Structures are given as C-alpha cells and as structure tokens.
Short mmCIF file of C-alpha atoms in Angstrom, two decimals:
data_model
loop_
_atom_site.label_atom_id
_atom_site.label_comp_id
_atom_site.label_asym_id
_atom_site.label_seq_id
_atom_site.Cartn_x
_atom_site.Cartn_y
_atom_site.Cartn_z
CA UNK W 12 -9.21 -0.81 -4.57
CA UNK W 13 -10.13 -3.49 -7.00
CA UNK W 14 -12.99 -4.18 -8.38
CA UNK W 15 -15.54 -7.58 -8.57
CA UNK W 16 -15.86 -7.15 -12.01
CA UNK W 17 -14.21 -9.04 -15.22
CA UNK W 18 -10.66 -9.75 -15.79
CA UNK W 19 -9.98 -6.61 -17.96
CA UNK W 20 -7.75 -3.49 -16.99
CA UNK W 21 -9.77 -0.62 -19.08
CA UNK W 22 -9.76 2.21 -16.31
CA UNK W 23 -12.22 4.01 -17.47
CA UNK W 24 -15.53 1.72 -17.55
CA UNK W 25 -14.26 -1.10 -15.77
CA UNK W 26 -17.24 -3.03 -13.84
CA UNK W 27 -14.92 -3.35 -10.34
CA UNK W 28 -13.07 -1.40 -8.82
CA UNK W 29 -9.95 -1.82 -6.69
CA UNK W 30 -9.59 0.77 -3.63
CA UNK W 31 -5.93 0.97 -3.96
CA UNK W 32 -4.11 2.54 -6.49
CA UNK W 33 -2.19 -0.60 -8.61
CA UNK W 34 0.39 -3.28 -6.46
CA UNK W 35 0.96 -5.50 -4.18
CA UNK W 36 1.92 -8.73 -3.41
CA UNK W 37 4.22 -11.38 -1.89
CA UNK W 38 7.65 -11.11 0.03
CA UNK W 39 9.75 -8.62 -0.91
CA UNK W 40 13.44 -9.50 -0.74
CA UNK W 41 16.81 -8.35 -1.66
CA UNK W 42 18.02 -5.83 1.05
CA UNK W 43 18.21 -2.44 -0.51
CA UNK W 44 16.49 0.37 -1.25
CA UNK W 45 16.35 1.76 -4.54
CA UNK W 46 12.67 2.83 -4.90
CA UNK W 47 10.79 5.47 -7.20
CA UNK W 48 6.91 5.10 -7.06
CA UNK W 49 3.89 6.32 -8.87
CA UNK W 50 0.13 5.67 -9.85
CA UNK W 51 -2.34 5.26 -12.96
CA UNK W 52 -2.05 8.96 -14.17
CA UNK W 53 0.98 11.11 -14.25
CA UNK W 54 4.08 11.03 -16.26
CA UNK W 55 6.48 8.24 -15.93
CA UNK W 56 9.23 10.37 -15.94
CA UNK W 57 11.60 10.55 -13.27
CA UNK W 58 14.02 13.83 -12.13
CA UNK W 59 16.19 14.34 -8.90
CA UNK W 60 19.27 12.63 -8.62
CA UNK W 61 19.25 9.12 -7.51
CA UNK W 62 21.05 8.19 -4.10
CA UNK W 63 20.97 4.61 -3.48
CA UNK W 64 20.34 3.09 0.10
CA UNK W 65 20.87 -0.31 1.57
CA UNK W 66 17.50 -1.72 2.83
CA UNK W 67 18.58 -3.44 6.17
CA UNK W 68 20.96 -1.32 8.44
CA UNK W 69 22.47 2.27 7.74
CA UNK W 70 21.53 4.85 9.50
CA UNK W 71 19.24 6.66 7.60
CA UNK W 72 20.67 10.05 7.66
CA UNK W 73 22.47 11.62 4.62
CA UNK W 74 23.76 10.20 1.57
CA UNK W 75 23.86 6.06 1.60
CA UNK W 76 26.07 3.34 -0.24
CA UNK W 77 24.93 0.89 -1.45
CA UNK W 78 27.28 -2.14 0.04
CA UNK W 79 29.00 -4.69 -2.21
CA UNK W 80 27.02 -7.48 -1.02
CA UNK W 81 23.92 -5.51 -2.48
CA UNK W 82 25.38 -4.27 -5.86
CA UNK W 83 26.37 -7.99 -6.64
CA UNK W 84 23.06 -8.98 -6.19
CA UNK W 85 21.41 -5.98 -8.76
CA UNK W 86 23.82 -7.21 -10.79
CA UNK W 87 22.68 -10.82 -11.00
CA UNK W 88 19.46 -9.65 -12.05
CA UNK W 89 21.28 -7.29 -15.04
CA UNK W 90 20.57 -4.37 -13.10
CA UNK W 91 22.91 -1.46 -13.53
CA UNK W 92 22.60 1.00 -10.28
CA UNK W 93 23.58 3.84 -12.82
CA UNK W 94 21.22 3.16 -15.86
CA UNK W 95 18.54 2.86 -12.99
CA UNK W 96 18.45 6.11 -11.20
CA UNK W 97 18.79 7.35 -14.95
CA UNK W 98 15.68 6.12 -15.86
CA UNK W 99 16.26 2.38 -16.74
CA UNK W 100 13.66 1.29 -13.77
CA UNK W 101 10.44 2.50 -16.49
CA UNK W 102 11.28 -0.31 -18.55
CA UNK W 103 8.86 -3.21 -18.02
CA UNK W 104 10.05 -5.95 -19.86
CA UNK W 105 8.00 -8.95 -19.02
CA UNK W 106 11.46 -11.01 -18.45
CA UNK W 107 12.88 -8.63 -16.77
CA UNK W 108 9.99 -7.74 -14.41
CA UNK W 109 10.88 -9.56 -11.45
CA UNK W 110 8.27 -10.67 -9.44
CA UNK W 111 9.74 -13.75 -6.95
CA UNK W 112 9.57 -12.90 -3.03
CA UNK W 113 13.69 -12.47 -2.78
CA UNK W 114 13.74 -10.80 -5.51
CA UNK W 115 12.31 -7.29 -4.08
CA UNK W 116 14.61 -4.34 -5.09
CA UNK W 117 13.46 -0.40 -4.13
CA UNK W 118 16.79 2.17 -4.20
CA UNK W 119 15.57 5.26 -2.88
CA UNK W 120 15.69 8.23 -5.64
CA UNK W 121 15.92 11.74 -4.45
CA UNK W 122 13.12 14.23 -5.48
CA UNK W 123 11.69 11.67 -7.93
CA UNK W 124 8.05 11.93 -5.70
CA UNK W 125 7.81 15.51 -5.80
CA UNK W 126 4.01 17.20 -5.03
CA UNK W 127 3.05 17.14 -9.33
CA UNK W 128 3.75 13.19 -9.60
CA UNK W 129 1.86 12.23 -5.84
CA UNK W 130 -1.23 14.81 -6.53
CA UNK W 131 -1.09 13.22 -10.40
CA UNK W 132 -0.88 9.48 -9.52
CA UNK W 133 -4.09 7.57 -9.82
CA UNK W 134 -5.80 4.88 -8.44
CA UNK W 135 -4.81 1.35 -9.37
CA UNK W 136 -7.96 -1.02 -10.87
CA UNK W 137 -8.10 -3.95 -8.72
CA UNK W 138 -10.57 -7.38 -8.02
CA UNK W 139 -11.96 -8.69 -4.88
CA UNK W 140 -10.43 -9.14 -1.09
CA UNK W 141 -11.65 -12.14 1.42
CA UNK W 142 -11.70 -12.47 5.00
CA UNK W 143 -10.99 -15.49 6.61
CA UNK W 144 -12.86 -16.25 9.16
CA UNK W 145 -13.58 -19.63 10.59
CA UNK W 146 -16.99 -20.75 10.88
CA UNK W 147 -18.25 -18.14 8.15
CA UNK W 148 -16.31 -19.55 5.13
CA UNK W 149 -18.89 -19.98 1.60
CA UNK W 150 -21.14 -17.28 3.50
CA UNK W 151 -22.19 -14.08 1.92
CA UNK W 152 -24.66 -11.36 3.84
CA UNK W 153 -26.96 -9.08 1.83
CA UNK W 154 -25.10 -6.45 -0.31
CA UNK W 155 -25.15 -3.67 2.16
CA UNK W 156 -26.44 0.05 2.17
CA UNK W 157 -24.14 2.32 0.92
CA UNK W 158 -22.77 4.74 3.45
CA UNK W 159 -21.49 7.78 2.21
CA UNK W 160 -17.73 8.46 2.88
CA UNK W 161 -17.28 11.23 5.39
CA UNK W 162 -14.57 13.89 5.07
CA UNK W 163 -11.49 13.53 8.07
CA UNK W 164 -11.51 16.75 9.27
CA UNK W 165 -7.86 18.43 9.01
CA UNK W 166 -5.25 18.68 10.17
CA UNK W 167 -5.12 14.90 9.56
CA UNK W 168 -2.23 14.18 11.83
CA UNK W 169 -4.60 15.22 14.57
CA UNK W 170 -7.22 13.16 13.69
CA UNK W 171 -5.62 10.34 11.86
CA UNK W 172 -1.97 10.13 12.55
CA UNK W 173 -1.93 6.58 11.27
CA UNK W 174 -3.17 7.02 7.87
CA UNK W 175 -0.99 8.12 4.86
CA UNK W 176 -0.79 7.65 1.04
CA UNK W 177 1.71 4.73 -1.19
CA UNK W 178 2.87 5.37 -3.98
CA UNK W 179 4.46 3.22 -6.72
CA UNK W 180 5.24 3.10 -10.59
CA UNK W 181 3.76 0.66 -12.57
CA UNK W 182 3.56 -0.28 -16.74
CA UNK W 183 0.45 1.73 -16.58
CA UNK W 184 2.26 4.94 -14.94
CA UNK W 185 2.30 6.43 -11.24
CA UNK W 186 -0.44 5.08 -9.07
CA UNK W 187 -1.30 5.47 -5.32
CA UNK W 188 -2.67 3.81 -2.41
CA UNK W 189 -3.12 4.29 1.59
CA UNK W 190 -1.91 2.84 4.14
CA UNK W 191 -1.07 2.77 7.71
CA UNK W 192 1.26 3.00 10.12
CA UNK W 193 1.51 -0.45 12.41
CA UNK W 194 3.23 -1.09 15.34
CA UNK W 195 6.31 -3.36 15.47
CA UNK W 196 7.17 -5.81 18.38
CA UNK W 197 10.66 -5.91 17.59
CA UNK W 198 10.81 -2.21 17.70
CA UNK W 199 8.07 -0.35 20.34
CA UNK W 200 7.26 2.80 20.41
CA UNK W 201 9.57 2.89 17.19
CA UNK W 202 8.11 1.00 14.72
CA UNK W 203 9.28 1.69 10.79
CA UNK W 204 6.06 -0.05 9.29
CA UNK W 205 3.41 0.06 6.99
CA UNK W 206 0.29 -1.71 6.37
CA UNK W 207 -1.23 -1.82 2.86
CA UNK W 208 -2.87 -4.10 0.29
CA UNK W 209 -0.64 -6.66 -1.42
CA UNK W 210 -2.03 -5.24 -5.35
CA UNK W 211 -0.27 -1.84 -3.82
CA UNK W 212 3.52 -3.63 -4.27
CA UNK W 213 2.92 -6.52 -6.69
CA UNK W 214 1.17 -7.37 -9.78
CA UNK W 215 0.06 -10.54 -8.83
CA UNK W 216 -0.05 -13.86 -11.09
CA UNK W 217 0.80 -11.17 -14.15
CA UNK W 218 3.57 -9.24 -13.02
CA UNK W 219 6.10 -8.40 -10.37
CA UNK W 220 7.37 -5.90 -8.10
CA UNK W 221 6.28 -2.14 -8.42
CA UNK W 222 9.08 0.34 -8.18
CA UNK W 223 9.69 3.32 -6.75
CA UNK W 224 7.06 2.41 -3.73
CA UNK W 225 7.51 5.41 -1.22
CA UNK W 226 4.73 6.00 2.09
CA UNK W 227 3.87 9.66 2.90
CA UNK W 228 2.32 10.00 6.18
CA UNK W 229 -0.67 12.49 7.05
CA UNK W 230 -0.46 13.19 3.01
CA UNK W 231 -1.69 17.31 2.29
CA UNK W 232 -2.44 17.08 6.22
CA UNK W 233 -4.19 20.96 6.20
CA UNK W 234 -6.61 19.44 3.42
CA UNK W 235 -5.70 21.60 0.57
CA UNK W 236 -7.69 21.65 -2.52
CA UNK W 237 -6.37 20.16 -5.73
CA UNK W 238 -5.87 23.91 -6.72
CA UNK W 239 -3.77 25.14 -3.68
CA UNK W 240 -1.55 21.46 -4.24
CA UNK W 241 -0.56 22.49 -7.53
CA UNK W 242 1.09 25.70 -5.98
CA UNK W 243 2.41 23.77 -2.55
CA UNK W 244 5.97 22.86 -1.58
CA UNK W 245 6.91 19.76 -1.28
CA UNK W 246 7.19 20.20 2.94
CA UNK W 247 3.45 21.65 2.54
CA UNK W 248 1.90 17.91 0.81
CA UNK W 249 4.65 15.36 2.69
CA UNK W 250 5.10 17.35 6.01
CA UNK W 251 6.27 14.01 7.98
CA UNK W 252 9.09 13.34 4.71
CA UNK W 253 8.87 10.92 2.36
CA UNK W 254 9.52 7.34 3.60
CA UNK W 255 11.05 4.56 1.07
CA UNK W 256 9.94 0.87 1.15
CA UNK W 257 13.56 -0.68 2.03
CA UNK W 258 11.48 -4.12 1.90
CA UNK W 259 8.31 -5.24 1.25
CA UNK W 260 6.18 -8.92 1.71
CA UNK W 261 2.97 -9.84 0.80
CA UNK W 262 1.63 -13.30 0.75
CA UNK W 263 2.69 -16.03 -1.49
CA UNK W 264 -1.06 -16.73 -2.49
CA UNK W 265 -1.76 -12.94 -3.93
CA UNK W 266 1.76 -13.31 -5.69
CA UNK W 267 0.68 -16.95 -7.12
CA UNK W 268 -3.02 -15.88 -8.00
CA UNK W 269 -3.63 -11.98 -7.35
CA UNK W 270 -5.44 -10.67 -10.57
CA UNK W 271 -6.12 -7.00 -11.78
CA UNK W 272 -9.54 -7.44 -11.29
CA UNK W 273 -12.19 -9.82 -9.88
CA UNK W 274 -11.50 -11.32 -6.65
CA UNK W 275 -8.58 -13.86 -7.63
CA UNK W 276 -6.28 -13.79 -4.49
CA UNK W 277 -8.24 -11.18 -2.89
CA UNK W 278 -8.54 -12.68 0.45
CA UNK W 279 -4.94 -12.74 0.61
CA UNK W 280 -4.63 -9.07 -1.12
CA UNK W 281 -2.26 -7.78 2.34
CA UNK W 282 1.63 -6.04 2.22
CA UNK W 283 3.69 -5.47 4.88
CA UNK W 284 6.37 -2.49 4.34
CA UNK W 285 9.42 -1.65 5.91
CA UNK W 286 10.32 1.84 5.54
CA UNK W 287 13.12 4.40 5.93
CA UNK W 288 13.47 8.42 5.06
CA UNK W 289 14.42 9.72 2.05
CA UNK W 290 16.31 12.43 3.80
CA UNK W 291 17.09 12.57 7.52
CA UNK W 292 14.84 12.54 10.16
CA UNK W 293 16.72 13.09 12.83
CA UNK W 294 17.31 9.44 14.06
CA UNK W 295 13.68 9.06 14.91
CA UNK W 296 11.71 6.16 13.42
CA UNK W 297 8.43 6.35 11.28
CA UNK W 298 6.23 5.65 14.31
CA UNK W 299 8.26 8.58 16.47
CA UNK W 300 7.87 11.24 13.50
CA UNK W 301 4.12 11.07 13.63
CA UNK W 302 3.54 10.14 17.03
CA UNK W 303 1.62 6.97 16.77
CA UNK W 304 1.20 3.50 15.48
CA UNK W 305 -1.77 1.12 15.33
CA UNK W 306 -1.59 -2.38 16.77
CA UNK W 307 -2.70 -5.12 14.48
CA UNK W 308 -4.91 -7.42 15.36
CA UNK W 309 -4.52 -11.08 13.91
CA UNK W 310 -7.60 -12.64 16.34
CA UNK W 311 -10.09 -9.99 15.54
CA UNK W 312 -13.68 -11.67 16.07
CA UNK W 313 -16.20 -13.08 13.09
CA UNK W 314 -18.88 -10.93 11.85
CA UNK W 315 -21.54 -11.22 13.80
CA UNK W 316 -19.77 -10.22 17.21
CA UNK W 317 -18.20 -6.93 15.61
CA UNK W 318 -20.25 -3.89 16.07
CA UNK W 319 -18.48 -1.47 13.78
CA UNK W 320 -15.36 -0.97 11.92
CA UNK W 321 -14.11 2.24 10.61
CA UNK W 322 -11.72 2.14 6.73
CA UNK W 323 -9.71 5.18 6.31
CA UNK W 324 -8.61 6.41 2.74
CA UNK W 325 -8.04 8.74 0.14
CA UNK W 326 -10.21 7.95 -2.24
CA UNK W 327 -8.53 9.45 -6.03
CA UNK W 328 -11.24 7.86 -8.62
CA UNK W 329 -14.58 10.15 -9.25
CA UNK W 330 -16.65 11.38 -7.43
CA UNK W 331 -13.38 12.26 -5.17
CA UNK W 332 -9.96 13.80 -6.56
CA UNK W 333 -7.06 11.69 -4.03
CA UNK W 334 -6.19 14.70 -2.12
CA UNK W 335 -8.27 14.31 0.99
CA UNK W 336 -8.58 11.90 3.69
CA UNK W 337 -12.36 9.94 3.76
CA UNK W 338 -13.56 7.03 6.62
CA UNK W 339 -16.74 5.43 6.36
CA UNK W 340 -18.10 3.54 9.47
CA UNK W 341 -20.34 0.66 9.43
CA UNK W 342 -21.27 -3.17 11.09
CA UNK W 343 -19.74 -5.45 8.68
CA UNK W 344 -21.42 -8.34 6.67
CA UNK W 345 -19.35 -11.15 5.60
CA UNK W 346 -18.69 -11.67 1.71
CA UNK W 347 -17.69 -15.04 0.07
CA UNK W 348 -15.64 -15.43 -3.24
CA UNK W 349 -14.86 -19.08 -3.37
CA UNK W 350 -15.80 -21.47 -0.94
CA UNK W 351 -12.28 -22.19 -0.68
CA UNK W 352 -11.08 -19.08 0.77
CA UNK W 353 -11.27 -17.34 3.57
CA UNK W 354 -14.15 -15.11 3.74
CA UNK W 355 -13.98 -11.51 3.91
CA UNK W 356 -15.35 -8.43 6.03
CA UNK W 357 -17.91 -6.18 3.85
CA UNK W 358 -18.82 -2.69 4.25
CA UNK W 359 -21.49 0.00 3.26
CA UNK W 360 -19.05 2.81 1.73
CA UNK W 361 -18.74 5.08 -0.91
CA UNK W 362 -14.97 5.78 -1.03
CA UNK W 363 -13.23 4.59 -4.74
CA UNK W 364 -10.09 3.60 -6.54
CA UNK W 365 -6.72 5.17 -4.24
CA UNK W 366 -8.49 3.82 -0.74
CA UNK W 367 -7.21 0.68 -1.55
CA UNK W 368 -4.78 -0.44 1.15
CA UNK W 369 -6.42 2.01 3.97
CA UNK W 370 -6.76 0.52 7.20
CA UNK W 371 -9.88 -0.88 8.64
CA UNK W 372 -10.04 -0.47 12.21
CA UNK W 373 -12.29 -2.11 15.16
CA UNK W 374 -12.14 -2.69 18.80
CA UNK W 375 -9.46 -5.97 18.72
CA UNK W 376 -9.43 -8.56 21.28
CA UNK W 377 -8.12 -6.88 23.68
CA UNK W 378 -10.83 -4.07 23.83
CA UNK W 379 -8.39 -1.60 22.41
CA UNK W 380 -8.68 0.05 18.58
CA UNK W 381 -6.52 -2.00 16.24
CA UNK W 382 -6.16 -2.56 12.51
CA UNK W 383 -8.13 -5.83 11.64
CA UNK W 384 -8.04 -5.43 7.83
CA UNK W 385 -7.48 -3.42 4.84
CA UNK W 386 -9.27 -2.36 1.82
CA UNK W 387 -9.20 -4.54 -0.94
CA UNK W 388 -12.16 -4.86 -3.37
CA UNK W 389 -15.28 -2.69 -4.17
CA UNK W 390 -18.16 -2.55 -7.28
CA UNK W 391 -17.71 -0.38 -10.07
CA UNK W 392 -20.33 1.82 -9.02
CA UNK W 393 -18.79 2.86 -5.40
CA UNK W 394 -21.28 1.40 -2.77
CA UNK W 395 -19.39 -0.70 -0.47
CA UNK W 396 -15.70 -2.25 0.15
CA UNK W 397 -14.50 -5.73 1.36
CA UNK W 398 -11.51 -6.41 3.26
CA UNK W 399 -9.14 -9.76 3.92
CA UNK W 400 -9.75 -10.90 7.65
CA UNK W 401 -6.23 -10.70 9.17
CA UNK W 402 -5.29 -14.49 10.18
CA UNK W 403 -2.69 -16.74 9.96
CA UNK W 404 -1.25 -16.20 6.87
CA UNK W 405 -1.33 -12.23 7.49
CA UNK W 406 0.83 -12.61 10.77
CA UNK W 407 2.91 -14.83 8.64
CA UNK W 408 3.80 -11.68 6.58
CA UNK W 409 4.04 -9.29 9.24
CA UNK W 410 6.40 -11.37 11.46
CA UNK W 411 8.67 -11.72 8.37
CA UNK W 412 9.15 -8.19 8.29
CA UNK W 413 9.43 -7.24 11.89
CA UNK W 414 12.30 -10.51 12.55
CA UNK W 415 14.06 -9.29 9.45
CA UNK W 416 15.23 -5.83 11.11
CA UNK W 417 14.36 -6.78 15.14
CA UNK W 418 18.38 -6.52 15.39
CA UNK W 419 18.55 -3.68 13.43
#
C-alpha cells in the first residue's frame, strides 16, 4: 500500500504508506512469459533453472518454447533469453528498464519463488489511490476510526478462496502484494485472472515493468507462523502452485503519473493479470484450481448508498509479519486528492505495507458480493486505507485482458 506522505522512498520512516508491496501500472504487452518476482526485503538472487513460456497460447503443462515470433521481439529490446534466466533480469538500468504498455515481458523461471524469497519479500512503499465516483468528485469525509484488522481464520481457501499474495522483483529487491482472483467473461467458470494494484506491476512515471511477477493463491493457507514457514515445503506455503503473470495492464494514467508515494495516479493505481502455472496443473484454469472467482463490479454505487465493504490482505509491514491473511470491515467515506480525479472509497483499517492490491469487496449492483476496488493508499501510522472506485477506465483494463486470450 502506499502511503499519503512526501515523495521520498526511505522504508523505514516514511510518512505514507502503500498497502501493496512495490508495482504496478499500465498495459502489459509482449506475449510471453518470462517472469521472476520479489519484494522490498530478501535477496535478489535468483536459483532454479529458467524455462521460458509463451504468454498467449500453449498449453501450460510441462516444459514451454518460447516461439520465434516472441524471441525476435526480446531481442529488439537487447534481451538475451539465456543471460536472463542467468540472472541478467536484476539489472535495472534506467534505459533499459522498459516501462511502455507493449513492452511487458515476464518468462516464467522455475524454482526462482521458492518459500525463503515469498516469506522474505516485503512490502512495497506506495502514495495515495482515488475513487471515481460521479457526483462526489473534490469531496473528502472525516478521517475515519481506525478498525483493527481481524485475523482470516485458516484454512484460508475455506474462508477466502479468492485472496492470494503477488510477488515481483524490483531495484529495491523482492516485494509482495495481494490480490484476487476475478472472474473472466471470455472464460466462465475458468477464469486465469488476477486483480491487483497497478504500483504491484509498474513503477509508475519513474520506472517500468517489475519482473518476475508470480500470484500464489490461498498463500501459507493453514496459517503457519513465520517460524514453522522457514521449515515448510514449498507445496506447504503455495499449495494451489505458483501462477506466472503471462501479461499484465494497468492504466495508462498510473503509468504516465503513478509516484512511489503521495497520491500521484492513485485513483488510477489498478492491474489486471493474466496468469498461467509454473508447472502443470492438470489442464484446469486458475479459477478451477481454487474453486472460485469474484465478479467485478464496474457500477458499484457512491458512498453514501454502500453499507459496508470488506479489504482482504496480508499485511507484511509492522505490527504484522506478511504471512497471514487480515480483512477489516467498515462503511466507507469518500477521500479526495485532486479535484480533478476521481474520488476514492476510504476505510477505518489497520492492515500495512503488503495489503496493497487486496480486494475490497461489497454487495455490487446486482445484490451479489463482488470486487468494487482494491487497496491502494494508507497513512504512515496504519489507521485506514483508500481504494480507486472501479469505473470506466478500470473496465477499460480488464476488457483488454480478457479479449486478448477470449480465443485462447
């Protein structure tokens, strides 16, 4: 989550906080999937062998090729598949960085997110989200009661079968996120995507692309302490597998103006992931491996006709440690950044850095429980969140992602 402070990155005595651990942003193009993620803490070093995956088609089962079409474009951007998986993605040369909407690259590398680099990653520092809803724009409700974050009971895939963790690598090192499973119209009942916060993928106005962006649904779903993680298989933290962000969008405004912190871009801080095992899952889809898949609402109602909304997350900055799934439930108050944005949803809440990108879930227009925003912004000292209203420019996002595979 980021943040409403300054423009400075010091993670330690920042003034905002972001809920997310670092990315997000934009479109993400090129169609393959050559991806190795972390967050904030953690070592930037990579192992496993790195098997490289096209990001539209294949089948997802066993080794992948990359196809010629895809290696010709690495190439354009001097990428060498080889020098990659060997360790050439942790250099973060500003000109190199890419950062453009096409320009999204993610090959998938074996074993690289093994359970020492996801319980080590950290939250990423990030600014202020808006919500934009009409008739409420400029308007800004008292800074609500804190509400303290209540522990999801495990195991979390019984009680949250939506909710999962994101991880990336960024200059700073391995950082994480949550996010949520969403359903796809091109694809129901078999949906292969994820919902997160655009500073969970992209950099923003600063930066590019993250790499190595994976999802891990129901993350340590038995709720193991940080002390029975260090000793867990890798089956025991990532029981549904580990699934690799074959493409990724976000919206052009958080790629044009997202910052590290404050609110720049923040009520346009929403990703949109499309995802695909690392190893075989039997020919079943994200959305058929854990059962369930939230619908996302892009007409949820303005402030004062909402009753409650529930935000999901694993919170990883203090007082919490990442490695268990929070919600906090409250009746939102609208929060303004610039009268020229959309306005956003705000929230009583207690959960920090690493909830960024969690799902925030109300009753949607149909009656039904549906995801109708995201964390994206919070104080430095923890006492509520704010979250982009999901409108036009949000559906924008998501339909470019589900038309991109709907033959697939």
């Amino acid at each position: 989550m980021r943040s409403i402070r300054p423009s400075f990155t010091a993670r330690r005595g920042r003034n905002t906080r972001r809920t997310t651990s670092p990315l997000s942003v934009v479109a993400l193009a090129a169609a393959l999937a050559f991806t190795a993620t972390a967050c904030e803490s953690g070592d930037a070093e990579a192992g496993g062998e790195a098997t490289a995956s096209a990001a539209a088609g294949g089948e997802g089962e066993g080794k992948i090729t990359i196809p010629d079409d895809i290696k010709d474009r690495l190439k354009e951007h001097g990428i060498d598949i080889d020098k990659w998986k060997d360790g050439a993605w942790k250099q973060w040369d500003r000109d190199d960085w890419l950062r453009e909407a096409q320009d999204y690259i993610n090959p998938i590398i074996e074993g690289l997110w093994d359970p020492d680099r996801m319980r080590d990653a950290e939250d990423p520092d990030r600014g202020v989200d808006d919500s934009d809803l009409s008739g409420d724009q400029g308007v800004t409700d008292p800074t609500p009661e804190p509400v303290d974050a209540q522990a999801v009971p495990p195991a979390y895939h019984a009680n949250a079968p939506e909710a999962g963790k994101v991880f990336f690598d960024s200059p700073e090192g391995t950082m994480v996120c949550s996010a949520t499973v969403v359903q796809d119209p091109a694809h129901p009942g078999k949906s292969n995507m994820v919902w997160t916060a655009g500073h969970c993928v992209h950099a923003g106005k600063s930066g590019g692309w993250y790499r190595n962006i994976a999802f891990v649904p129901s993350y340590n779903d038995a709720g193991m302490s940080t002390a029975e993680i260090k000793n867990a298989t890798r089956e025991e933290v990532a029981p549904y597998g580990v699934w690799w962000a074959d493409w990724a969008q976000t919206s052009d405004q958080w790629i044009a103006q997202g910052g590290a912190t404050g609110g720049d871009g923040a009520s346009y801080d929403f990703a949109v992931l499309h995802v695909k095992p690392e190893e075989g899952s039997n020919g079943k889809s994200l959305e058929e491996m854990v059962g369930s898949a939230l619908p996302v609402d892009f007409n949820a109602p303005a402030v004062p006709e909402v009753d409650s909304i529930k935000a999901i997350g694993y919170p990883a900055a203090a007082p919490f440690d990442g490695q268990k799934l929070y919600q906090c439930q409250d009746k939102p108050g609208r929060l303004s950044l610039k009268t020229s944005d959309p306005t956003m949803y705000r929230i009583g809440c207690t959960m920090t850095g690493g909830s960024s990108g969690g799902g925030w879930i109300a009753s949607g227009s149909d009656g039904k429980p549906a995801l109708v925003s995201n964390t994206s912004i919070g104080p430095v000292e923890s006492g509520w969140l704010a979250g982009p209203r999901l409108g036009t420019d949000a559906k924008v996002v998501f339909d470019g992602v589900s038309e991109k595979f709907a033959g697939q």
